[in-house]
Structures are given as C-alpha cells and as structure tokens.
Amino acid sequence: MSRRGLIGAGLAAGASGLAARATAASPKEPFFRGNGLPVGLQLYTLGPDLAKDLDGMLGQVAGIGYRTVETAGYAGRTPQEMRAALDKAGLKCTSAHIPATAASGQPSWANIDEVIADAKVLGFTHVVLPMFEVPARITSVHIEGESTADSRERMVRSLTVDDWKGTADLLNAKGKALRAAGLTAGYHNHNVEFAPVGGTTGLEILLKGTDPALVSFEMDVGWVVAGGHDPFALLKAHAGRFKQMHIKDVKVTTKTNFAFRQDPTEVGSGIIDWKKLLPAAYAEGVRGFFVEQEPPFEHPRIDSAKICFDYLNAVVA
C-alpha cells in the first residue's frame, strides 16, 4: 500500500465513530467557519522575512485572512514591539514556542518567570516546548567536518531514555508554574520522538511521563508522517492529550526517518487527507490549529502561507 493509502486507511478506520463523538461542522460548510475556529499561522513559516519587515509581513498575514499566530521567537524585537506590530495588523498571538534554554536573547523554560511576563505582554496563553531538551554532552561535542545531516543523525542515536525522562520532568515542573499563572504547557513533536529507544520511543516516554493536568501536546502532522506514523491513530491512542496541531503537508517522496528530514509542500497539495484528519482532530479535543511549512519553498514564503490558508478556509470536512 502506498503511503497515501496507508494514511487514508488509518483515517477511514475511525471515521465512522466521529459523528457520535464530535460536534464538528456540517459537511456542507467549511470546517473552520462551521466550528468557529480561526486558521492560525506559526510565524516560523515566514523565516527571515519576518525580521526584515515585521509590520509588512504581519500586515500581509492578516490580509490573507489569518487572525491568530503562534510565535517562534520575537523576530529580534522586544515583547512590547512584537505586541505593537501584532495589534497594528489586527492579529492575536495565542501560543508561543519557547525553547528549553535561552538563545539570542529570547526567553526560555529555564526562566519561566520571564516567559510568564512575556505572556502578559503578548497575550498568549499556551507555552509550547518546541523540541526536547538537548543534553549538554551532545551540544558540547563538535566533530570537525561533520555535516548537519550527520550531526542530527548522531544526536538522535545519542538520546537515551533518561534524556526523554528529563524533558518530561521539565514539562511537569514548569507546567505547575505556568498553571499557577493561568497558562498552559505543551510539547511539539518532530520525527525524532518516534525513534526507538530502550524498547519504546521518546514520544511514548513524554506522554506517559507527563501529568495530563499540566502538560498537553501539539501534534505536528508533517513530522508524524515523516516519522512513519499515522496521525489519526496517534490521536485515537492518546485521546485528549493533543490540544493543538501544526497543519503541515508533505510530498509522497518523504521517506520515513527520525532525523528532521521531510519533503514539504503547501497544505492540500501533499499526501495528507485533511478532510478526514481535521474533524478527527477536533473530535479528540484539538482546538488550536496553526499552518506551518518547512523549507525549502517553491514559492515566496508569504505566497505559500496564502496557498495554505485558501485551501483550509474552503475545505469542507
């Protein structure tokens, strides 16, 4: 069976139970409009273009029709400057990707009080750890002549069960502080989390090792597929744990791997059946949806963001 067929079969297997469990939109109207949900954009999609022209890019994002965004850093601005630009464009920041350790002056989970302060300025209520906490023994090692791809492969092979448990502990500990401040904590997957480790996977360790009352998950669909898994089956297996989703499509040429590799494309032009997956995600409790596309791009980044939005804004699911 082709990859498209495999994913479609998995989605179809659970489709019959959706009507009884979901309050999703009528099949006669677009999914997002019918459910009263905005199509959000993860600003990582815009890459360096965002920092070069923050007001211009955010204005175009709003002009396309997006109303909510998720940050991945502040484009070299202060939280106050970022908020002013968002307000000018009429956009609302509801979620933020915050790394485990500080980089380039951005906040981190290491200083959760700063994150909470930024949330009050920017208005986001959901704080997402974008990837696992990289152990110091890995980050401190440099191998001369090693390619980026080889470095990633080595990092994945080096991760242990204890490393994943450490990330789970971080999420639980900081999740308590975030909850006390009226915020929620989440974790965003890549495909590394599906690599075998100690008879299980990193994702399973995180799901089992985190308190559902403190930590939810943001499913990145493109990375799930790149890791060789069916997103629908994952939603079913962990009902209620996924609260947000990155709407990311991939080409049929994407090969299963665990080291940050995929062949990206605009939503609706890849192998993922969004007409089935969107209502399936809604049925399992996903309410935050953000378009995200990885490089390389075949179009200007903002044009790709528009292609994705136009598809999703009209898709009947």
PDB file of C-alpha atoms in Angstrom:
ATOM      1  CA  MET A   1       0.000   0.000   0.000  1.00  0.00           C
ATOM      2  CA  SER A   2       1.272   3.484  -0.836  1.00  0.00           C
ATOM      3  CA  ARG A   3       1.998   5.999   1.932  1.00  0.00           C
ATOM      4  CA  ARG A   4      -1.099   7.935   0.853  1.00  0.00           C
ATOM      5  CA  GLY A   5      -3.166   4.771   1.048  1.00  0.00           C
ATOM      6  CA  LEU A   6      -1.765   3.841   4.453  1.00  0.00           C
ATOM      7  CA  ILE A   7      -2.624   7.216   5.946  1.00  0.00           C
ATOM      8  CA  GLY A   8      -6.025   7.245   4.272  1.00  0.00           C
ATOM      9  CA  ALA A   9      -6.809   3.759   5.555  1.00  0.00           C
ATOM     10  CA  GLY A  10      -5.929   4.721   9.085  1.00  0.00           C
ATOM     11  CA  LEU A  11      -8.108   7.797   8.924  1.00  0.00           C
ATOM     12  CA  ALA A  12     -11.031   5.931   7.407  1.00  0.00           C
ATOM     13  CA  ALA A  13     -10.909   3.289  10.128  1.00  0.00           C
ATOM     14  CA  GLY A  14     -12.035   5.760  12.734  1.00  0.00           C
ATOM     15  CA  ALA A  15     -14.235   7.987  10.627  1.00  0.00           C
ATOM     16  CA  SER A  16     -17.429   6.060  11.375  1.00  0.00           C
ATOM     17  CA  GLY A  17     -17.265   6.968  15.047  1.00  0.00           C
ATOM     18  CA  LEU A  18     -16.774  10.677  14.584  1.00  0.00           C
ATOM     19  CA  ALA A  19     -20.416  11.701  14.259  1.00  0.00           C
ATOM     20  CA  ALA A  20     -21.316  10.322  17.668  1.00  0.00           C
ATOM     21  CA  ARG A  21     -18.312  11.837  19.442  1.00  0.00           C
ATOM     22  CA  ALA A  22     -17.754  15.219  17.790  1.00  0.00           C
ATOM     23  CA  THR A  23     -19.671  18.427  17.494  1.00  0.00           C
ATOM     24  CA  ALA A  24     -17.909  19.230  14.264  1.00  0.00           C
ATOM     25  CA  ALA A  25     -19.273  21.356  11.447  1.00  0.00           C
ATOM     26  CA  SER A  26     -21.864  20.212   8.974  1.00  0.00           C
ATOM     27  CA  PRO A  27     -20.223  18.592   5.958  1.00  0.00           C
ATOM     28  CA  LYS A  28     -21.935  21.252   3.833  1.00  0.00           C
ATOM     29  CA  GLU A  29     -19.842  24.113   5.199  1.00  0.00           C
ATOM     30  CA  PRO A  30     -16.098  24.738   5.566  1.00  0.00           C
ATOM     31  CA  PHE A  31     -14.554  23.121   8.625  1.00  0.00           C
ATOM     32  CA  PHE A  32     -13.079  26.187  10.280  1.00  0.00           C
ATOM     33  CA  ARG A  33     -16.011  28.503   9.700  1.00  0.00           C
ATOM     34  CA  GLY A  34     -18.501  25.905  10.829  1.00  0.00           C
ATOM     35  CA  ASN A  35     -16.675  25.268  14.063  1.00  0.00           C
ATOM     36  CA  GLY A  36     -15.983  28.924  14.776  1.00  0.00           C
ATOM     37  CA  LEU A  37     -12.225  28.376  14.671  1.00  0.00           C
ATOM     38  CA  PRO A  38      -9.575  30.628  13.157  1.00  0.00           C
ATOM     39  CA  VAL A  39      -6.884  29.330  10.838  1.00  0.00           C
ATOM     40  CA  GLY A  40      -3.666  30.263  12.636  1.00  0.00           C
ATOM     41  CA  LEU A  41      -0.139  30.663  11.321  1.00  0.00           C
ATOM     42  CA  GLN A  42       3.077  29.563  13.004  1.00  0.00           C
ATOM     43  CA  LEU A  43       5.333  32.521  12.210  1.00  0.00           C
ATOM     44  CA  TYR A  44       8.339  30.207  11.751  1.00  0.00           C
ATOM     45  CA  THR A  45       6.884  29.725   8.270  1.00  0.00           C
ATOM     46  CA  LEU A  46       7.986  33.249   7.301  1.00  0.00           C
ATOM     47  CA  GLY A  47      11.612  32.666   8.345  1.00  0.00           C
ATOM     48  CA  PRO A  48      13.978  35.641   7.958  1.00  0.00           C
ATOM     49  CA  ASP A  49      11.347  37.619   6.015  1.00  0.00           C
ATOM     50  CA  LEU A  50       9.545  38.356   9.281  1.00  0.00           C
ATOM     51  CA  ALA A  51      12.529  40.016  10.939  1.00  0.00           C
ATOM     52  CA  LYS A  52      13.350  42.054   7.830  1.00  0.00           C
ATOM     53  CA  ASP A  53       9.893  43.630   7.617  1.00  0.00           C
ATOM     54  CA  LEU A  54       7.821  42.823  10.684  1.00  0.00           C
ATOM     55  CA  ASP A  55       4.988  45.273  10.058  1.00  0.00           C
ATOM     56  CA  GLY A  56       4.821  44.484   6.362  1.00  0.00           C
ATOM     57  CA  MET A  57       4.809  40.709   6.832  1.00  0.00           C
ATOM     58  CA  LEU A  58       2.223  40.726   9.609  1.00  0.00           C
ATOM     59  CA  GLY A  59       0.064  43.052   7.539  1.00  0.00           C
ATOM     60  CA  GLN A  60       0.175  40.576   4.660  1.00  0.00           C
ATOM     61  CA  VAL A  61      -0.606  37.685   7.029  1.00  0.00           C
ATOM     62  CA  ALA A  62      -3.720  39.493   8.209  1.00  0.00           C
ATOM     63  CA  GLY A  63      -4.595  40.448   4.639  1.00  0.00           C
ATOM     64  CA  ILE A  64      -4.567  36.788   3.652  1.00  0.00           C
ATOM     65  CA  GLY A  65      -7.172  36.087   6.322  1.00  0.00           C
ATOM     66  CA  TYR A  66      -5.220  34.712   9.258  1.00  0.00           C
ATOM     67  CA  ARG A  67      -6.388  36.036  12.617  1.00  0.00           C
ATOM     68  CA  THR A  68      -4.206  34.163  15.112  1.00  0.00           C
ATOM     69  CA  VAL A  69      -0.493  33.399  15.180  1.00  0.00           C
ATOM     70  CA  GLU A  70       1.970  31.312  17.134  1.00  0.00           C
ATOM     71  CA  THR A  71       5.423  32.774  17.686  1.00  0.00           C
ATOM     72  CA  ALA A  72       8.814  31.125  17.314  1.00  0.00           C
ATOM     73  CA  GLY A  73      10.900  33.882  18.830  1.00  0.00           C
ATOM     74  CA  TYR A  74      10.105  37.580  18.528  1.00  0.00           C
ATOM     75  CA  ALA A  75      11.793  38.391  15.217  1.00  0.00           C
ATOM     76  CA  GLY A  76      14.574  40.253  17.009  1.00  0.00           C
ATOM     77  CA  ARG A  77      12.096  42.568  18.759  1.00  0.00           C
ATOM     78  CA  THR A  78      11.102  43.061  22.364  1.00  0.00           C
ATOM     79  CA  PRO A  79       7.786  41.602  23.508  1.00  0.00           C
ATOM     80  CA  GLN A  80       6.387  45.128  23.569  1.00  0.00           C
ATOM     81  CA  GLU A  81       7.492  45.821  19.995  1.00  0.00           C
ATOM     82  CA  MET A  82       6.118  42.480  18.841  1.00  0.00           C
ATOM     83  CA  ARG A  83       2.769  43.175  20.511  1.00  0.00           C
ATOM     84  CA  ALA A  84       2.554  46.602  18.897  1.00  0.00           C
ATOM     85  CA  ALA A  85       3.162  45.080  15.455  1.00  0.00           C
ATOM     86  CA  LEU A  86       0.555  42.382  16.037  1.00  0.00           C
ATOM     87  CA  ASP A  87      -2.002  44.933  17.209  1.00  0.00           C
ATOM     88  CA  LYS A  88      -1.313  47.104  14.175  1.00  0.00           C
ATOM     89  CA  ALA A  89      -2.020  44.138  11.903  1.00  0.00           C
ATOM     90  CA  GLY A  90      -5.078  43.049  13.858  1.00  0.00           C
ATOM     91  CA  LEU A  91      -3.552  39.706  14.787  1.00  0.00           C
ATOM     92  CA  LYS A  92      -3.790  37.831  18.086  1.00  0.00           C
ATOM     93  CA  CYS A  93      -0.926  35.763  19.499  1.00  0.00           C
ATOM     94  CA  THR A  94      -2.463  32.782  21.292  1.00  0.00           C
ATOM     95  CA  SER A  95       0.527  30.426  21.552  1.00  0.00           C
ATOM     96  CA  ALA A  96       4.312  30.723  21.756  1.00  0.00           C
ATOM     97  CA  HIS A  97       7.170  28.322  21.090  1.00  0.00           C
ATOM     98  CA  ILE A  98       9.688  28.801  23.882  1.00  0.00           C
ATOM     99  CA  PRO A  99      12.964  26.813  23.843  1.00  0.00           C
ATOM    100  CA  ALA A 100      14.303  24.906  26.837  1.00  0.00           C
ATOM    101  CA  THR A 101      17.427  27.070  27.037  1.00  0.00           C
ATOM    102  CA  ALA A 102      17.926  30.728  26.172  1.00  0.00           C
ATOM    103  CA  ALA A 103      19.178  31.708  22.721  1.00  0.00           C
ATOM    104  CA  SER A 104      19.654  35.083  21.036  1.00  0.00           C
ATOM    105  CA  GLY A 105      18.111  36.986  23.886  1.00  0.00           C
ATOM    106  CA  GLN A 106      14.824  35.091  23.727  1.00  0.00           C
ATOM    107  CA  PRO A 107      13.110  33.739  26.860  1.00  0.00           C
ATOM    108  CA  SER A 108      13.379  30.074  27.797  1.00  0.00           C
ATOM    109  CA  TRP A 109      11.829  27.486  30.063  1.00  0.00           C
ATOM    110  CA  ALA A 110      14.889  27.958  32.258  1.00  0.00           C
ATOM    111  CA  ASN A 111      13.438  31.318  33.306  1.00  0.00           C
ATOM    112  CA  ILE A 112       9.727  30.628  33.474  1.00  0.00           C
ATOM    113  CA  ASP A 113       9.018  33.924  35.252  1.00  0.00           C
ATOM    114  CA  GLU A 114      10.244  35.794  32.191  1.00  0.00           C
ATOM    115  CA  VAL A 115       8.016  33.648  29.984  1.00  0.00           C
ATOM    116  CA  ILE A 116       5.025  34.464  32.178  1.00  0.00           C
ATOM    117  CA  ALA A 117       5.857  38.160  31.973  1.00  0.00           C
ATOM    118  CA  ASP A 118       6.089  37.963  28.173  1.00  0.00           C
ATOM    119  CA  ALA A 119       2.742  36.191  28.032  1.00  0.00           C
ATOM    120  CA  LYS A 120       1.130  39.121  29.822  1.00  0.00           C
ATOM    121  CA  VAL A 121       2.538  41.495  27.208  1.00  0.00           C
ATOM    122  CA  LEU A 122       1.875  39.436  24.092  1.00  0.00           C
ATOM    123  CA  GLY A 123      -1.368  37.832  25.263  1.00  0.00           C
ATOM    124  CA  PHE A 124      -0.545  34.190  24.594  1.00  0.00           C
ATOM    125  CA  THR A 125      -1.967  31.592  26.955  1.00  0.00           C
ATOM    126  CA  HIS A 126      -0.227  28.457  25.701  1.00  0.00           C
ATOM    127  CA  VAL A 127       3.521  27.882  26.118  1.00  0.00           C
ATOM    128  CA  VAL A 128       4.973  25.170  23.878  1.00  0.00           C
ATOM    129  CA  LEU A 129       8.344  23.458  24.212  1.00  0.00           C
ATOM    130  CA  PRO A 130       9.269  23.134  20.507  1.00  0.00           C
ATOM    131  CA  MET A 131      11.591  20.157  20.948  1.00  0.00           C
ATOM    132  CA  PHE A 132      13.306  18.021  23.568  1.00  0.00           C
ATOM    133  CA  GLU A 133      15.896  19.429  25.930  1.00  0.00           C
ATOM    134  CA  VAL A 134      19.227  18.707  24.226  1.00  0.00           C
ATOM    135  CA  PRO A 135      21.696  17.186  26.727  1.00  0.00           C
ATOM    136  CA  ALA A 136      24.882  19.166  27.356  1.00  0.00           C
ATOM    137  CA  ARG A 137      27.020  16.160  26.432  1.00  0.00           C
ATOM    138  CA  ILE A 138      25.612  16.359  22.896  1.00  0.00           C
ATOM    139  CA  THR A 139      25.640  20.125  22.435  1.00  0.00           C
ATOM    140  CA  SER A 140      29.199  20.393  23.706  1.00  0.00           C
ATOM    141  CA  VAL A 141      30.575  17.885  21.206  1.00  0.00           C
ATOM    142  CA  HIS A 142      31.827  19.198  17.882  1.00  0.00           C
ATOM    143  CA  ILE A 143      33.165  16.864  15.236  1.00  0.00           C
ATOM    144  CA  GLU A 144      35.244  18.626  12.612  1.00  0.00           C
ATOM    145  CA  GLY A 145      33.987  18.125   9.100  1.00  0.00           C
ATOM    146  CA  GLU A 146      30.664  16.662  10.216  1.00  0.00           C
ATOM    147  CA  SER A 147      27.707  17.667   8.049  1.00  0.00           C
ATOM    148  CA  THR A 148      24.483  18.994   9.532  1.00  0.00           C
ATOM    149  CA  ALA A 149      22.681  15.809   8.485  1.00  0.00           C
ATOM    150  CA  ASP A 150      25.322  13.611  10.117  1.00  0.00           C
ATOM    151  CA  SER A 151      25.196  15.737  13.257  1.00  0.00           C
ATOM    152  CA  ARG A 152      21.454  15.282  13.505  1.00  0.00           C
ATOM    153  CA  GLU A 153      21.727  11.542  12.990  1.00  0.00           C
ATOM    154  CA  ARG A 154      24.341  11.351  15.741  1.00  0.00           C
ATOM    155  CA  MET A 155      22.198  13.402  18.102  1.00  0.00           C
ATOM    156  CA  VAL A 156      19.216  11.101  17.612  1.00  0.00           C
ATOM    157  CA  ARG A 157      21.334   7.993  18.216  1.00  0.00           C
ATOM    158  CA  SER A 158      22.769   9.566  21.372  1.00  0.00           C
ATOM    159  CA  LEU A 159      19.449  10.255  23.084  1.00  0.00           C
ATOM    160  CA  THR A 160      18.620   7.918  25.971  1.00  0.00           C
ATOM    161  CA  VAL A 161      15.525   7.006  27.961  1.00  0.00           C
ATOM    162  CA  ASP A 162      16.823   9.197  30.783  1.00  0.00           C
ATOM    163  CA  ASP A 163      17.158  12.135  28.400  1.00  0.00           C
ATOM    164  CA  TRP A 164      13.495  11.852  27.455  1.00  0.00           C
ATOM    165  CA  LYS A 165      12.518  11.459  31.098  1.00  0.00           C
ATOM    166  CA  GLY A 166      14.442  14.646  31.817  1.00  0.00           C
ATOM    167  CA  THR A 167      12.339  16.530  29.271  1.00  0.00           C
ATOM    168  CA  ALA A 168       9.185  15.081  30.835  1.00  0.00           C
ATOM    169  CA  ASP A 169      10.351  16.270  34.251  1.00  0.00           C
ATOM    170  CA  LEU A 170      10.988  19.747  32.852  1.00  0.00           C
ATOM    171  CA  LEU A 171       7.489  19.903  31.393  1.00  0.00           C
ATOM    172  CA  ASN A 172       5.892  18.774  34.654  1.00  0.00           C
ATOM    173  CA  ALA A 173       7.880  21.167  36.834  1.00  0.00           C
ATOM    174  CA  LYS A 174       7.382  24.240  34.668  1.00  0.00           C
ATOM    175  CA  GLY A 175       3.830  23.220  33.892  1.00  0.00           C
ATOM    176  CA  LYS A 176       2.937  23.765  37.547  1.00  0.00           C
ATOM    177  CA  ALA A 177       4.301  27.306  37.475  1.00  0.00           C
ATOM    178  CA  LEU A 178       2.506  28.055  34.217  1.00  0.00           C
ATOM    179  CA  ARG A 179      -0.790  26.720  35.506  1.00  0.00           C
ATOM    180  CA  ALA A 180      -0.475  28.897  38.607  1.00  0.00           C
ATOM    181  CA  ALA A 181      -0.142  31.885  36.256  1.00  0.00           C
ATOM    182  CA  GLY A 182      -3.200  30.904  34.244  1.00  0.00           C
ATOM    183  CA  LEU A 183      -1.194  29.495  31.339  1.00  0.00           C
ATOM    184  CA  THR A 184      -0.935  26.021  29.847  1.00  0.00           C
ATOM    185  CA  ALA A 185       2.129  23.988  28.873  1.00  0.00           C
ATOM    186  CA  GLY A 186       2.561  21.935  25.735  1.00  0.00           C
ATOM    187  CA  TYR A 187       5.103  19.914  23.761  1.00  0.00           C
ATOM    188  CA  HIS A 188       5.599  19.989  19.975  1.00  0.00           C
ATOM    189  CA  ASN A 189       6.909  16.893  18.210  1.00  0.00           C
ATOM    190  CA  HIS A 190       9.279  16.448  15.327  1.00  0.00           C
ATOM    191  CA  ASN A 191      10.054  12.967  13.987  1.00  0.00           C
ATOM    192  CA  VAL A 192      12.910  12.362  16.447  1.00  0.00           C
ATOM    193  CA  GLU A 193      10.338  11.391  19.058  1.00  0.00           C
ATOM    194  CA  PHE A 194       9.447   8.262  17.067  1.00  0.00           C
ATOM    195  CA  ALA A 195      12.963   6.819  17.065  1.00  0.00           C
ATOM    196  CA  PRO A 196      13.247   3.551  19.031  1.00  0.00           C
ATOM    197  CA  VAL A 197      14.926   3.952  22.417  1.00  0.00           C
ATOM    198  CA  GLY A 198      15.003   1.411  25.235  1.00  0.00           C
ATOM    199  CA  GLY A 199      12.126  -0.618  23.837  1.00  0.00           C
ATOM    200  CA  THR A 200       9.872   2.417  23.473  1.00  0.00           C
ATOM    201  CA  THR A 201      10.021   5.877  21.864  1.00  0.00           C
ATOM    202  CA  GLY A 202      10.675   9.377  23.109  1.00  0.00           C
ATOM    203  CA  LEU A 203       7.081  10.388  22.450  1.00  0.00           C
ATOM    204  CA  GLU A 204       5.695   7.499  24.485  1.00  0.00           C
ATOM    205  CA  ILE A 205       8.002   8.425  27.362  1.00  0.00           C
ATOM    206  CA  LEU A 206       6.786  12.017  27.229  1.00  0.00           C
ATOM    207  CA  LEU A 207       3.122  11.041  27.013  1.00  0.00           C
ATOM    208  CA  LYS A 208       3.378   8.595  29.908  1.00  0.00           C
ATOM    209  CA  GLY A 209       5.757  10.690  31.979  1.00  0.00           C
ATOM    210  CA  THR A 210       3.843  13.964  31.963  1.00  0.00           C
ATOM    211  CA  ASP A 211       0.806  14.896  34.033  1.00  0.00           C
ATOM    212  CA  PRO A 212      -2.222  15.390  31.735  1.00  0.00           C
ATOM    213  CA  ALA A 213      -3.447  18.097  34.093  1.00  0.00           C
ATOM    214  CA  LEU A 214      -0.251  20.054  33.476  1.00  0.00           C
ATOM    215  CA  VAL A 215       1.001  19.146  30.002  1.00  0.00           C
ATOM    216  CA  SER A 216      -0.728  18.774  26.652  1.00  0.00           C
ATOM    217  CA  PHE A 217       0.738  18.149  23.195  1.00  0.00           C
ATOM    218  CA  GLU A 218       0.839  19.959  19.876  1.00  0.00           C
ATOM    219  CA  MET A 219       0.817  17.463  17.041  1.00  0.00           C
ATOM    220  CA  ASP A 220       2.935  18.401  14.045  1.00  0.00           C
ATOM    221  CA  VAL A 221       1.261  16.297  11.384  1.00  0.00           C
ATOM    222  CA  GLY A 222       4.030  16.565   8.805  1.00  0.00           C
ATOM    223  CA  TRP A 223       6.641  15.323  11.265  1.00  0.00           C
ATOM    224  CA  VAL A 224       4.359  12.498  12.421  1.00  0.00           C
ATOM    225  CA  VAL A 225       4.095  11.265   8.841  1.00  0.00           C
ATOM    226  CA  ALA A 226       7.830  11.736   8.254  1.00  0.00           C
ATOM    227  CA  GLY A 227       8.377   9.544  11.324  1.00  0.00           C
ATOM    228  CA  GLY A 228       6.339   6.775   9.699  1.00  0.00           C
ATOM    229  CA  HIS A 229       3.212   7.123  11.837  1.00  0.00           C
ATOM    230  CA  ASP A 230      -0.490   7.684  11.192  1.00  0.00           C
ATOM    231  CA  PRO A 231      -1.676  10.931  12.848  1.00  0.00           C
ATOM    232  CA  PHE A 232      -5.220   9.647  13.204  1.00  0.00           C
ATOM    233  CA  ALA A 233      -4.077   6.534  15.059  1.00  0.00           C
ATOM    234  CA  LEU A 234      -1.918   8.673  17.332  1.00  0.00           C
ATOM    235  CA  LEU A 235      -4.854  10.927  18.185  1.00  0.00           C
ATOM    236  CA  LYS A 236      -7.019   7.902  18.986  1.00  0.00           C
ATOM    237  CA  ALA A 237      -4.370   6.201  21.088  1.00  0.00           C
ATOM    238  CA  HIS A 238      -3.908   9.293  23.261  1.00  0.00           C
ATOM    239  CA  ALA A 239      -7.372  10.806  23.300  1.00  0.00           C
ATOM    240  CA  GLY A 240      -7.463  14.232  24.883  1.00  0.00           C
ATOM    241  CA  ARG A 241      -3.708  14.756  25.106  1.00  0.00           C
ATOM    242  CA  PHE A 242      -3.361  16.737  21.874  1.00  0.00           C
ATOM    243  CA  LYS A 243      -4.795  20.254  22.182  1.00  0.00           C
ATOM    244  CA  GLN A 244      -3.056  21.987  19.280  1.00  0.00           C
ATOM    245  CA  MET A 245      -1.961  20.974  15.796  1.00  0.00           C
ATOM    246  CA  HIS A 246       0.522  22.121  13.182  1.00  0.00           C
ATOM    247  CA  ILE A 247      -1.159  21.755   9.822  1.00  0.00           C
ATOM    248  CA  LYS A 248       1.808  20.725   7.720  1.00  0.00           C
ATOM    249  CA  ASP A 249       1.768  18.736   4.486  1.00  0.00           C
ATOM    250  CA  VAL A 250       4.485  16.625   2.866  1.00  0.00           C
ATOM    251  CA  LYS A 251       5.125  15.147  -0.544  1.00  0.00           C
ATOM    252  CA  VAL A 252       4.858  11.456  -1.352  1.00  0.00           C
ATOM    253  CA  THR A 253       8.662  11.406  -1.734  1.00  0.00           C
ATOM    254  CA  THR A 254       9.078  11.894   2.032  1.00  0.00           C
ATOM    255  CA  LYS A 255      10.912   8.867   3.380  1.00  0.00           C
ATOM    256  CA  THR A 256      10.488   7.589   6.928  1.00  0.00           C
ATOM    257  CA  ASN A 257      13.296   8.844   9.138  1.00  0.00           C
ATOM    258  CA  PHE A 258      13.930  10.148  12.654  1.00  0.00           C
ATOM    259  CA  ALA A 259      16.370  12.970  11.916  1.00  0.00           C
ATOM    260  CA  PHE A 260      14.491  16.110  10.856  1.00  0.00           C
ATOM    261  CA  ARG A 261      14.058  15.247   7.171  1.00  0.00           C
ATOM    262  CA  GLN A 262      10.922  15.654   5.076  1.00  0.00           C
ATOM    263  CA  ASP A 263       9.861  16.893   1.638  1.00  0.00           C
ATOM    264  CA  PRO A 264       7.475  19.762   2.440  1.00  0.00           C
ATOM    265  CA  THR A 265       4.705  21.242   0.335  1.00  0.00           C
ATOM    266  CA  GLU A 266       1.715  23.541   0.709  1.00  0.00           C
ATOM    267  CA  VAL A 267      -1.284  22.230   2.631  1.00  0.00           C
ATOM    268  CA  GLY A 268      -3.685  20.448   0.323  1.00  0.00           C
ATOM    269  CA  SER A 269      -1.065  19.510  -2.271  1.00  0.00           C
ATOM    270  CA  GLY A 270       0.591  16.712  -0.302  1.00  0.00           C
ATOM    271  CA  ILE A 271      -0.350  13.213   0.835  1.00  0.00           C
ATOM    272  CA  ILE A 272      -2.351  14.027   3.984  1.00  0.00           C
ATOM    273  CA  ASP A 273      -6.138  13.777   3.847  1.00  0.00           C
ATOM    274  CA  TRP A 274      -7.154  16.940   5.687  1.00  0.00           C
ATOM    275  CA  LYS A 275     -10.852  16.416   5.010  1.00  0.00           C
ATOM    276  CA  LYS A 276     -10.726  13.442   7.376  1.00  0.00           C
ATOM    277  CA  LEU A 277      -7.941  14.489   9.699  1.00  0.00           C
ATOM    278  CA  LEU A 278      -9.325  17.898  10.693  1.00  0.00           C
ATOM    279  CA  PRO A 279     -12.623  16.581  12.081  1.00  0.00           C
ATOM    280  CA  ALA A 280     -10.787  13.627  13.640  1.00  0.00           C
ATOM    281  CA  ALA A 281      -8.510  16.051  15.472  1.00  0.00           C
ATOM    282  CA  TYR A 282     -11.476  18.157  16.552  1.00  0.00           C
ATOM    283  CA  ALA A 283     -13.216  15.061  17.894  1.00  0.00           C
ATOM    284  CA  GLU A 284     -10.190  14.277  20.062  1.00  0.00           C
ATOM    285  CA  GLY A 285     -10.027  17.774  21.555  1.00  0.00           C
ATOM    286  CA  VAL A 286      -7.717  19.764  19.256  1.00  0.00           C
ATOM    287  CA  ARG A 287      -8.782  23.416  19.195  1.00  0.00           C
ATOM    288  CA  GLY A 288      -5.648  25.331  18.177  1.00  0.00           C
ATOM    289  CA  PHE A 289      -4.718  24.907  14.510  1.00  0.00           C
ATOM    290  CA  PHE A 290      -1.641  26.577  13.000  1.00  0.00           C
ATOM    291  CA  VAL A 291      -0.333  26.329   9.451  1.00  0.00           C
ATOM    292  CA  GLU A 292       3.393  25.704   9.350  1.00  0.00           C
ATOM    293  CA  GLN A 293       5.584  24.951   6.364  1.00  0.00           C
ATOM    294  CA  GLU A 294       9.210  23.870   6.355  1.00  0.00           C
ATOM    295  CA  PRO A 295      11.857  24.978   3.863  1.00  0.00           C
ATOM    296  CA  PRO A 296      12.717  24.556   1.073  1.00  0.00           C
ATOM    297  CA  PHE A 297       9.914  26.592  -0.512  1.00  0.00           C
ATOM    298  CA  GLU A 298       8.885  26.528  -4.157  1.00  0.00           C
ATOM    299  CA  HIS A 299       7.211  29.932  -3.779  1.00  0.00           C
ATOM    300  CA  PRO A 300       7.898  33.032  -1.702  1.00  0.00           C
ATOM    301  CA  ARG A 301       7.094  32.126   1.904  1.00  0.00           C
ATOM    302  CA  ILE A 302       4.160  34.523   2.181  1.00  0.00           C
ATOM    303  CA  ASP A 303       2.687  33.115  -1.046  1.00  0.00           C
ATOM    304  CA  SER A 304       2.902  29.598   0.382  1.00  0.00           C
ATOM    305  CA  ALA A 305       1.139  30.831   3.523  1.00  0.00           C
ATOM    306  CA  LYS A 306      -1.663  32.152   1.306  1.00  0.00           C
ATOM    307  CA  ILE A 307      -1.960  28.899  -0.655  1.00  0.00           C
ATOM    308  CA  CYS A 308      -2.320  27.013   2.627  1.00  0.00           C
ATOM    309  CA  PHE A 309      -4.888  29.441   4.006  1.00  0.00           C
ATOM    310  CA  ASP A 310      -7.004  29.482   0.858  1.00  0.00           C
ATOM    311  CA  TYR A 311      -7.198  25.691   0.879  1.00  0.00           C
ATOM    312  CA  LEU A 312      -8.072  25.436   4.558  1.00  0.00           C
ATOM    313  CA  ASN A 313     -10.535  28.310   4.514  1.00  0.00           C
ATOM    314  CA  ALA A 314     -12.574  26.492   1.892  1.00  0.00           C
ATOM    315  CA  VAL A 315     -12.046  22.861   2.861  1.00  0.00           C
ATOM    316  CA  VAL A 316     -15.258  21.036   3.760  1.00  0.00           C
ATOM    317  CA  ALA A 317     -14.563  18.403   6.391  1.00  0.00           C
TER     318      ALA A 317
END
